C-alpha positions as a Python dict, from the first residue, in 0.01 Angstrom:
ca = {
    (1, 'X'): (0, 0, 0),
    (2, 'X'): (305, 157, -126),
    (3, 'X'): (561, -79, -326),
    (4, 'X'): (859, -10, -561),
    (5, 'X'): (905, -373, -662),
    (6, 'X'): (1001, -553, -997),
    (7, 'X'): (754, -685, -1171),
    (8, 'X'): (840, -878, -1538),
    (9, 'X'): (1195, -764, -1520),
    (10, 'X'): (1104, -408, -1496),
    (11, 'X'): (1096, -171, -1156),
    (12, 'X'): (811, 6, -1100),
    (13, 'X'): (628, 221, -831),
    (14, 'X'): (284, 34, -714),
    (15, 'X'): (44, 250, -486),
    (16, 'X'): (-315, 134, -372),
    (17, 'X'): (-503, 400, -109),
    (18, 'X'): (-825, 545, -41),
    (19, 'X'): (-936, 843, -165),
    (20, 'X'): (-1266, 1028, -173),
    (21, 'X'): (-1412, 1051, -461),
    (22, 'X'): (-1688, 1328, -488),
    (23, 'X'): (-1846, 1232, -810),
    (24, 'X'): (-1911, 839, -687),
    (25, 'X'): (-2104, 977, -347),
    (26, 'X'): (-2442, 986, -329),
    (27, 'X'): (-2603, 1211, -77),
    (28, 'X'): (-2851, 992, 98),
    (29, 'X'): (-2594, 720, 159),
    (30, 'X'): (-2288, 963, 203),
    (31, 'X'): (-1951, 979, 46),
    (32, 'X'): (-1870, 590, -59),
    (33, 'X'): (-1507, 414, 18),
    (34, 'X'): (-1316, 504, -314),
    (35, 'X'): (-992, 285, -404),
    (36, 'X'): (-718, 468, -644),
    (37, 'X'): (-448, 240, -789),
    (38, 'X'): (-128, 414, -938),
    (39, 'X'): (134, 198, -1158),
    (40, 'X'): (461, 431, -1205),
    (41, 'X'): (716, 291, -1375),
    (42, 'X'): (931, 638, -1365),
    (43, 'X'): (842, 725, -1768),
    (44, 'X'): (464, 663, -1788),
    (45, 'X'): (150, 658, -1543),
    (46, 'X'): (-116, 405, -1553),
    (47, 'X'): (-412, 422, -1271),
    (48, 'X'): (-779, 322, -1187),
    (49, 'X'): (-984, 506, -974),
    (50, 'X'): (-1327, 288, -851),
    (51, 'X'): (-1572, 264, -527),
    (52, 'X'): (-1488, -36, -357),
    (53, 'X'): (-1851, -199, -397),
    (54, 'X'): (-1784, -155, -781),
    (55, 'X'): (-1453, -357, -726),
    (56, 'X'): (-1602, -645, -479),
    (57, 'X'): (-1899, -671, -779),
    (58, 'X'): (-1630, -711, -1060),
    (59, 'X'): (-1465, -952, -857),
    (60, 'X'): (-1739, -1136, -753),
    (61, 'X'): (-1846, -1186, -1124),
    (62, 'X'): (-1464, -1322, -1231),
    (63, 'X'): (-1459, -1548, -901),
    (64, 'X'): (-1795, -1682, -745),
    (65, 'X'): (-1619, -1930, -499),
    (66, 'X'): (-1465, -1639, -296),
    (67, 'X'): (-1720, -1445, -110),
    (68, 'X'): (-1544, -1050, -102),
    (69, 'X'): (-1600, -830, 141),
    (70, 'X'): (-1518, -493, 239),
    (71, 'X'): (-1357, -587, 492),
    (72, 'X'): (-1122, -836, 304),
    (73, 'X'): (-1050, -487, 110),
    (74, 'X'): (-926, -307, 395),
    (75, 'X'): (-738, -622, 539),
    (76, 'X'): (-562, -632, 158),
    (77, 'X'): (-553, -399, -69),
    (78, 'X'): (-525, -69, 120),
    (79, 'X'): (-360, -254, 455),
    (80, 'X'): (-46, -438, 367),
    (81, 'X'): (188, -578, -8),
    (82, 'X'): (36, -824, -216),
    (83, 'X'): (231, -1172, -165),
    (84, 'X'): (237, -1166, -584),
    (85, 'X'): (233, -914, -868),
    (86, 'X'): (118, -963, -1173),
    (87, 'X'): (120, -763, -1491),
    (88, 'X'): (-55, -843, -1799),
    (89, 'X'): (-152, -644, -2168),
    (90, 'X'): (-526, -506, -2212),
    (91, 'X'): (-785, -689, -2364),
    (92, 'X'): (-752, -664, -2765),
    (93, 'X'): (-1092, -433, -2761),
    (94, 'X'): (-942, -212, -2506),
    (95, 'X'): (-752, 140, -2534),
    (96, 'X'): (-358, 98, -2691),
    (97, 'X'): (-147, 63, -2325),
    (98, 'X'): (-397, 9, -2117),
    (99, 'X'): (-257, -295, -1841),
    (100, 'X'): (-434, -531, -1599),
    (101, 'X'): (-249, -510, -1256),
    (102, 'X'): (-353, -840, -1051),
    (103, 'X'): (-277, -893, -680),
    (104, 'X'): (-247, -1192, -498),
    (105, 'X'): (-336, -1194, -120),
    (106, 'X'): (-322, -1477, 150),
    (107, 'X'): (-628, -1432, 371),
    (108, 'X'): (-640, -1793, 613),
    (109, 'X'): (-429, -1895, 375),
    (110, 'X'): (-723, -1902, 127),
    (111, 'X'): (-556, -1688, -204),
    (112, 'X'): (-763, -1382, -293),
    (113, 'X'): (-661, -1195, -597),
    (114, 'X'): (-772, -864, -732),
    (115, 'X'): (-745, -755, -1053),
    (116, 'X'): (-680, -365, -1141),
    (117, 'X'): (-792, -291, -1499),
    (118, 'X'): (-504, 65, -1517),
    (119, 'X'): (-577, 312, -1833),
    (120, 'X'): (-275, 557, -1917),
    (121, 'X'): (-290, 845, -1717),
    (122, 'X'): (-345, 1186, -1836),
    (123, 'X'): (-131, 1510, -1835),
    (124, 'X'): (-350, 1630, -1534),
    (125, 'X'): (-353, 1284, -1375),
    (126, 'X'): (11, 1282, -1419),
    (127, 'X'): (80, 1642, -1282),
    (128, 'X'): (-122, 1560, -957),
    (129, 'X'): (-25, 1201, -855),
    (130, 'X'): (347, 1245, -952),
    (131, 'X'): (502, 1570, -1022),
    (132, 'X'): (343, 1792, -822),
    (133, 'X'): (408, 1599, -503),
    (134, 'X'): (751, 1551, -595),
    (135, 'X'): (804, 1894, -634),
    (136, 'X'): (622, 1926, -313),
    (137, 'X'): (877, 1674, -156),
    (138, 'X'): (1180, 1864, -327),
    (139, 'X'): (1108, 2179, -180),
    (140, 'X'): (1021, 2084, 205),
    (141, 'X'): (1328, 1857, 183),
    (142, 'X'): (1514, 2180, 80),
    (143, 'X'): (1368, 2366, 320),
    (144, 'X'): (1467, 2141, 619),
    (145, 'X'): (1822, 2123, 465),
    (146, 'X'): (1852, 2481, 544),
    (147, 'X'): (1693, 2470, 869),
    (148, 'X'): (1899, 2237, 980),
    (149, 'X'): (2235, 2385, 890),
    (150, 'X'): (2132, 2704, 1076),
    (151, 'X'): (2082, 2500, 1374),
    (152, 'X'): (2421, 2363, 1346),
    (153, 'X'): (2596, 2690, 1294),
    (154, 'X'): (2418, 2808, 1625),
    (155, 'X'): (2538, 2491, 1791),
    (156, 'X'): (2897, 2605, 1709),
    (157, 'X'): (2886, 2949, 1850),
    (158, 'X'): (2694, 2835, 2137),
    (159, 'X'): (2997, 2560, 2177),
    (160, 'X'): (3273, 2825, 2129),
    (161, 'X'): (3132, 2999, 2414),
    (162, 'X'): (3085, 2723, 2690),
    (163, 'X'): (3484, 2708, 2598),
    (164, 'X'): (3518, 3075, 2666),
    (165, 'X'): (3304, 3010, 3003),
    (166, 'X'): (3592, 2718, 3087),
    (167, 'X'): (3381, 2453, 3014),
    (168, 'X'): (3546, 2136, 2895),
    (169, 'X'): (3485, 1848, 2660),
    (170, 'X'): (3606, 1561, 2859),
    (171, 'X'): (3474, 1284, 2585),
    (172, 'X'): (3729, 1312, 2302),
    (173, 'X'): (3562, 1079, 2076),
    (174, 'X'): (3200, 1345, 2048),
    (175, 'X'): (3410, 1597, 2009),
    (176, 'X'): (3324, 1795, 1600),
    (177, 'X'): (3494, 2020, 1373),
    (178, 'X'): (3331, 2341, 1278),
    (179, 'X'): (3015, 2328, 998),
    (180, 'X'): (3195, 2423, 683),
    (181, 'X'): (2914, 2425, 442),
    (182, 'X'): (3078, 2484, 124),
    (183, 'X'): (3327, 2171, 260),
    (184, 'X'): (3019, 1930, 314),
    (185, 'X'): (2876, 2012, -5),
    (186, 'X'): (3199, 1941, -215),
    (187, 'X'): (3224, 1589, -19),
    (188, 'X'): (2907, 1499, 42),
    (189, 'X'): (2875, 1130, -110),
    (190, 'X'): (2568, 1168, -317),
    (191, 'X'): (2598, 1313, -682),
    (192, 'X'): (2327, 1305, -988),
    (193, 'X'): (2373, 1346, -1322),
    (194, 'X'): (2410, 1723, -1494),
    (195, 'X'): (2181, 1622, -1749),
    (196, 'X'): (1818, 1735, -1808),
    (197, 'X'): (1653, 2033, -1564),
    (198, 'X'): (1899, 2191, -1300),
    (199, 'X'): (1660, 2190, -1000),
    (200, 'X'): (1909, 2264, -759),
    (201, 'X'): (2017, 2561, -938),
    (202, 'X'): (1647, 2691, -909),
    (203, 'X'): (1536, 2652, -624),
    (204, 'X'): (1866, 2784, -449),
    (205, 'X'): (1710, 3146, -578),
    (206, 'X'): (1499, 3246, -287),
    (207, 'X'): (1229, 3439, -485),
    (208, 'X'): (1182, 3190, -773),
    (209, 'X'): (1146, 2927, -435),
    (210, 'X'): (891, 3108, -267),
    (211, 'X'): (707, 3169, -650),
    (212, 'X'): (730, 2763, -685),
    (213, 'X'): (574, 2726, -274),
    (214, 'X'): (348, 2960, -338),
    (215, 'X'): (210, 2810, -719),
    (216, 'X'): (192, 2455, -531),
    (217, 'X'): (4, 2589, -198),
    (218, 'X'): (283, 2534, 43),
    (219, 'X'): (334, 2751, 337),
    (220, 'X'): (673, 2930, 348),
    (221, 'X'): (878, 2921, 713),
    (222, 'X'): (1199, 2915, 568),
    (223, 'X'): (1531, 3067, 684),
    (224, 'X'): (1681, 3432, 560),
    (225, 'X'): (1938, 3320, 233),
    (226, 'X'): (2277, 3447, 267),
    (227, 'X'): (2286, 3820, 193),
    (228, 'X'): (1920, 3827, 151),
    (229, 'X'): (1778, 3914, 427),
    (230, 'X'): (1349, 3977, 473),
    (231, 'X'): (1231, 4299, 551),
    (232, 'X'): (1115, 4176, 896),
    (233, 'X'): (1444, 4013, 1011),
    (234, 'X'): (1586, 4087, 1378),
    (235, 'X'): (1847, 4332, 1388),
    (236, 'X'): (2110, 4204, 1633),
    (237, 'X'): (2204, 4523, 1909),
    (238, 'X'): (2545, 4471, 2094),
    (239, 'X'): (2274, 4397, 2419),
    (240, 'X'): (2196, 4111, 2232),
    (241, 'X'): (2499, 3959, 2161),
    (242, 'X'): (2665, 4063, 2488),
    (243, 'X'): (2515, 3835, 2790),
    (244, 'X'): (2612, 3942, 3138),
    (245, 'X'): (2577, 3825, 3478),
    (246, 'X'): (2288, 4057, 3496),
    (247, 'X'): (2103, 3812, 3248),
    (248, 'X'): (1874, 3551, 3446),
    (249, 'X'): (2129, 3278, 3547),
    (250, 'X'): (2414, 3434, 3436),
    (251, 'X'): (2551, 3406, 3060),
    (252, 'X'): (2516, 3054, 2995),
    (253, 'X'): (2110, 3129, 3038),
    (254, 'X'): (2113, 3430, 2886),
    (255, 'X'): (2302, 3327, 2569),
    (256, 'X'): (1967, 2997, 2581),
    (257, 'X'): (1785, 3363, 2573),
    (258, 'X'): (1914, 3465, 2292),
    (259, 'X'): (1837, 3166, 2118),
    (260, 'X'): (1483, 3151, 2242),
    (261, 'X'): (1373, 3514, 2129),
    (262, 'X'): (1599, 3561, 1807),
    (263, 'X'): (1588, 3396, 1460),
    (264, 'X'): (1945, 3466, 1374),
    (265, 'X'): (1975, 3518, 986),
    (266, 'X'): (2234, 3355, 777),
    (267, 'X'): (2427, 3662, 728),
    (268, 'X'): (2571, 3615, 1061),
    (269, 'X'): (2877, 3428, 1038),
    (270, 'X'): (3001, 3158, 1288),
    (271, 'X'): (3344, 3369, 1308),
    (272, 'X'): (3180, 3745, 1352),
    (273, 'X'): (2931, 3587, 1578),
    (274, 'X'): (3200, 3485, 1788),
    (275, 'X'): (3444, 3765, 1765),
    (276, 'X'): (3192, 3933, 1896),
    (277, 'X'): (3103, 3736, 2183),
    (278, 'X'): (3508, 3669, 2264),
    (279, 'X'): (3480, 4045, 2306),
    (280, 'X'): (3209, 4075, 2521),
    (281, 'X'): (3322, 3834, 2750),
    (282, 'X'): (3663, 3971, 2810),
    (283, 'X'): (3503, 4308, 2871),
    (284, 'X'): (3292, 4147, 3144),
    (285, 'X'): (3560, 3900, 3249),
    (286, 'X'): (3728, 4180, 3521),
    (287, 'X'): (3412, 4230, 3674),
    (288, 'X'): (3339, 3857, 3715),
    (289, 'X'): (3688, 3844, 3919),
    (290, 'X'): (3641, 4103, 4111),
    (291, 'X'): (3279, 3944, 4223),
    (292, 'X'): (3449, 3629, 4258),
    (293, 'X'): (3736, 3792, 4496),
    (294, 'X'): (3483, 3961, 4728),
    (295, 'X'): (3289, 3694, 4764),
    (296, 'X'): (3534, 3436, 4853),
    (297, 'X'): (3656, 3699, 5104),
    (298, 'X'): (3319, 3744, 5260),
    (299, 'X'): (3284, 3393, 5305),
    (300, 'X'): (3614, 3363, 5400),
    (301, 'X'): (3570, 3614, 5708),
    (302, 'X'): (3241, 3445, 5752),
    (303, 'X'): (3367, 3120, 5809),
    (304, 'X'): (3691, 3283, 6063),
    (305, 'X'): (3426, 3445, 6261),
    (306, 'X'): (3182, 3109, 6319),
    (307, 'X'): (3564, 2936, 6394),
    (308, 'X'): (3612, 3201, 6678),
    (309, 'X'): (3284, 3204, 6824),
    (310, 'X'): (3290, 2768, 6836),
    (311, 'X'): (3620, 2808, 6996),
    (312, 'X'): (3447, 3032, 7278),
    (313, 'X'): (3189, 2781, 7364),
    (314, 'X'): (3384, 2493, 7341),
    (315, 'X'): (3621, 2689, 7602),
    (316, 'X'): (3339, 2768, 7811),
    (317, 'X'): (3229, 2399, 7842),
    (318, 'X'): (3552, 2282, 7969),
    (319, 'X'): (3631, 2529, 8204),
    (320, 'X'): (3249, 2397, 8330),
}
């Protein structure tokens, strides 16, 4: 379970899931069902890590009518939201903060509640339920971002030259401008505040990114930055960027080609990209005429001399 609900007039983040827990298993019986419970309420962390016997034995002992089960557990607590949410203070003898989290189920409509006795987290508790997985989150989420807008800026030189090829957009209303990316950034809709740490400004640094990936274990496939490119990036040969009708299929396949067996870094424009290809396909657009020519003409002369020769029969017949 995974809530962000308001609970006593306050928001906060409410996660229940099973975890193994390798100081709870025993090695005759193997590694036993572990339930974690995380109360976030975006300042301060409160959880409760405990075996799920432990939990149906606590509960058991506060309620004797209802007869828990692990499976009533899994059909709960780690399977769907509680119908109610209740938050309540410690005990007096208990640790300053502490917080009893209890959860209300429906089961046949019989009510089954669990209580969740949370203690406040620590700095390493913190760090590993919370920050590190949103930094985690940041950075793939950053890393798709770019991904995607090289795909788009591949999409609009592979556009520009269907149009060179004399292909035509006959549906008006699919028809897109060019990717501007500095444009979408300035109007994009979503804004935070300037305040605190300037994330975005450091993780747009490609080295301090792959320091960060590399510090929280997470395995780097992103695109070549902008005037940075890697040491191992393709180096683009006028063969390349100059499909033929020698390529299999003729250019619109061999441009797919190009597509297939090249990462194209960012430092490749959408407008040199296609200077370049508006230049290669007027050098080979002569040669595609003349091909054309001749081989209308052949089939032209093909098609006068199977005429003829179905004239001579048909002459033939008659005279019969």
């Amino acid at each position: 379970m995974l809530e962000f609900i308001k609970i006593n007039d306050k928001y906060y983040v409410v996660e229940v899931r099973q975890v193994t827990d390798n100081q709870t298993a025993v090695e005759e019986s193997g590694s036993k069902v572990v339930v974690q419970c995380n109360l976030f309420d975006l300042c301060q962390l409160w959880c409760e890590t405990i075996s799920v016997e432990n939990l149906i034995e606590r509960e058991k002992k506060s309620d004797s009518i209802i007869q828990y089960t692990a499976e009533i557990v899994n059909e709960t607590i780690l399977a769907r939201k509680a119908d109610d949410f209740c938050i309540t203070q410690g005990c007096p003898d208990s640790v300053c903060g502490d917080l009893f989290l209890r959860l209300k189920y429906y089961v046949q409509s019989i009510p089954v509640t669990f209580t969740l006795r949370l203690k406040v987290a620590t700095s390493d508790e913190l760090a590993e339920n919370v920050i590190l997985p949103t930094w985690r989150t940041l950075l793939m989420l950053y890393e798709e971002n770019c991904a995607l807008k090289d795909i788009i800026l591949k999409k609009d030189i592979e556009i520009e030259q269907y149009k060179l090829e004399g292909a035509i957009l006959k549906r008006n209303l699919v028809a897109t401008n060019k990717f501007d990316e500095r444009k979408f950034s300035e109007t994009f809709p979503l804004s935070t505040s300037s305040e605190g740490l300037r994330i975005r400004d450091l993780i747009k640094n490609r080295e301090r990114r792959l320091n960060l990936m590399k510090h929280l274990k997470i395995k780097s496939k992103d695109p070549v930055e902008t005037g940075s490119p890697t040491k191992n990036s393709p180096k683009l040969s006028k063969t390349i960027l100059t499909p033929t009708r020698k390529s299999p299929g003729g250019r619109a396949k061999g441009l797919d080609a190009i597509f297939a067996k090249q990462r194209l870094p960012k430092s490749i424009s959408a407008s040199s990209m296609s200077l370049k290809r508006l230049q290669a396909s007027q050098c080979d657009e002569d040669d595609d005429k003349e091909e054309v020519l001749s081989t209308s003409q052949s089939s032209i002369n093909q098609s006068d001399l199977s005429n003829a020769s179905g004239m001579v029969k048909v002459r033939k017949i008659t005279k019969l």
